[in-house]
Tab-separated table of C-alpha atoms in Angstrom:
chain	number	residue	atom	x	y	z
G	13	UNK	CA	0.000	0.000	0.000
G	14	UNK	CA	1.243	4.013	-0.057
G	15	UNK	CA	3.142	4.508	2.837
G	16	UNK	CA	5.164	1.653	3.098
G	17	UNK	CA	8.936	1.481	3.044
G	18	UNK	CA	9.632	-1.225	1.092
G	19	UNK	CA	13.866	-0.405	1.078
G	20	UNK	CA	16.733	1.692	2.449
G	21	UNK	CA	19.953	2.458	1.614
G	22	UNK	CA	22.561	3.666	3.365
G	23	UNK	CA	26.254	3.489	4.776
G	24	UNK	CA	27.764	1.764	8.321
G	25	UNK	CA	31.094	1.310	10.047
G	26	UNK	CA	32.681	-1.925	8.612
G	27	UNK	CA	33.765	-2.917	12.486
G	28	UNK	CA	31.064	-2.721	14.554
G	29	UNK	CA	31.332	-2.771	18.080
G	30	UNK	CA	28.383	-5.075	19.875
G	31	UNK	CA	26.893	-4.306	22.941
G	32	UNK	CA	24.919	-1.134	24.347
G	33	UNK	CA	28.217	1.090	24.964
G	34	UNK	CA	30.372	2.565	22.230
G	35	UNK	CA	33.702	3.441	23.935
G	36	UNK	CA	35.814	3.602	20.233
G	37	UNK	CA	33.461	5.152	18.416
G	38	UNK	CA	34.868	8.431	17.016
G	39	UNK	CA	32.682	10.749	15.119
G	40	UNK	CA	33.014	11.416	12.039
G	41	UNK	CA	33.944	8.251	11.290
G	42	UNK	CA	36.909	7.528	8.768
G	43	UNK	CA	35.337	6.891	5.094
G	44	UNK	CA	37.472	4.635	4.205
G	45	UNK	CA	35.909	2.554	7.003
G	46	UNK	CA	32.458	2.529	5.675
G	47	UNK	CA	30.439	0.249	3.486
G	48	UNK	CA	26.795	0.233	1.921
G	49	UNK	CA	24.267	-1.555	2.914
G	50	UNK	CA	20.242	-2.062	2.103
G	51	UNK	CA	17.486	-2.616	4.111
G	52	UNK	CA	14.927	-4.848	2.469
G	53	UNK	CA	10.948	-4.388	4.349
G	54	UNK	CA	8.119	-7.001	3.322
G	55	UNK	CA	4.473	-6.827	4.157
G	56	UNK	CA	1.349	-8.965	4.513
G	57	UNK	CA	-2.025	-7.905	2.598
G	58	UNK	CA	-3.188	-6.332	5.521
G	59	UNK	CA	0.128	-3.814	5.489
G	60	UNK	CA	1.766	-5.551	8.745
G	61	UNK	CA	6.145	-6.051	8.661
G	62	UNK	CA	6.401	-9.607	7.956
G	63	UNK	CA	10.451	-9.572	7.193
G	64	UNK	CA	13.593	-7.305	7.569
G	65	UNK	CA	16.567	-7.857	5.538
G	66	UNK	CA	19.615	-6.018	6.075
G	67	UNK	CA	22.318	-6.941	3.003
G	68	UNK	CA	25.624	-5.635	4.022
G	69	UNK	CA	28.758	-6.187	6.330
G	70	UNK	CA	27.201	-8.277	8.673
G	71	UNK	CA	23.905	-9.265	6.717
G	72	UNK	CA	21.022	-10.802	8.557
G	73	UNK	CA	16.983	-11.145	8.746
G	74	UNK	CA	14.423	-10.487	11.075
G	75	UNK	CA	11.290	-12.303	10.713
G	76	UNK	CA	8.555	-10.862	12.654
């Protein structure tokens, strides 16, 4: 339906750092250290997020 994202593009650090603290994290970050990525979004008929794809770096799925 209108309204729905259905992809995203965009750019993130090629190291990522896990957990809820960043202690490394400089800003701006270093170009050369960045990599696209896209965000994939699929719906049901009735317009609810079924699936998130993320295709990049570290590429993974959410099904919800």
């Amino acid at each position: 339906t209108i309204y729905q994202l259905i992809q995203a593009t965009g750019r993130e650090g090629k190291k990522v750092n896990r957990g809820p603290v960043f202690p490394s994290f400089q800003c701006p970050l270093d170009p050369t250290q960045l990599a696209n990525y896209t965000q994939t979004y699929r719906y049901d008929a009735s317009g609810n997020l079924l699936q998130l794809t993320h295709t990049g770096t570290q590429s993974h799925s959410r099904t919800l």
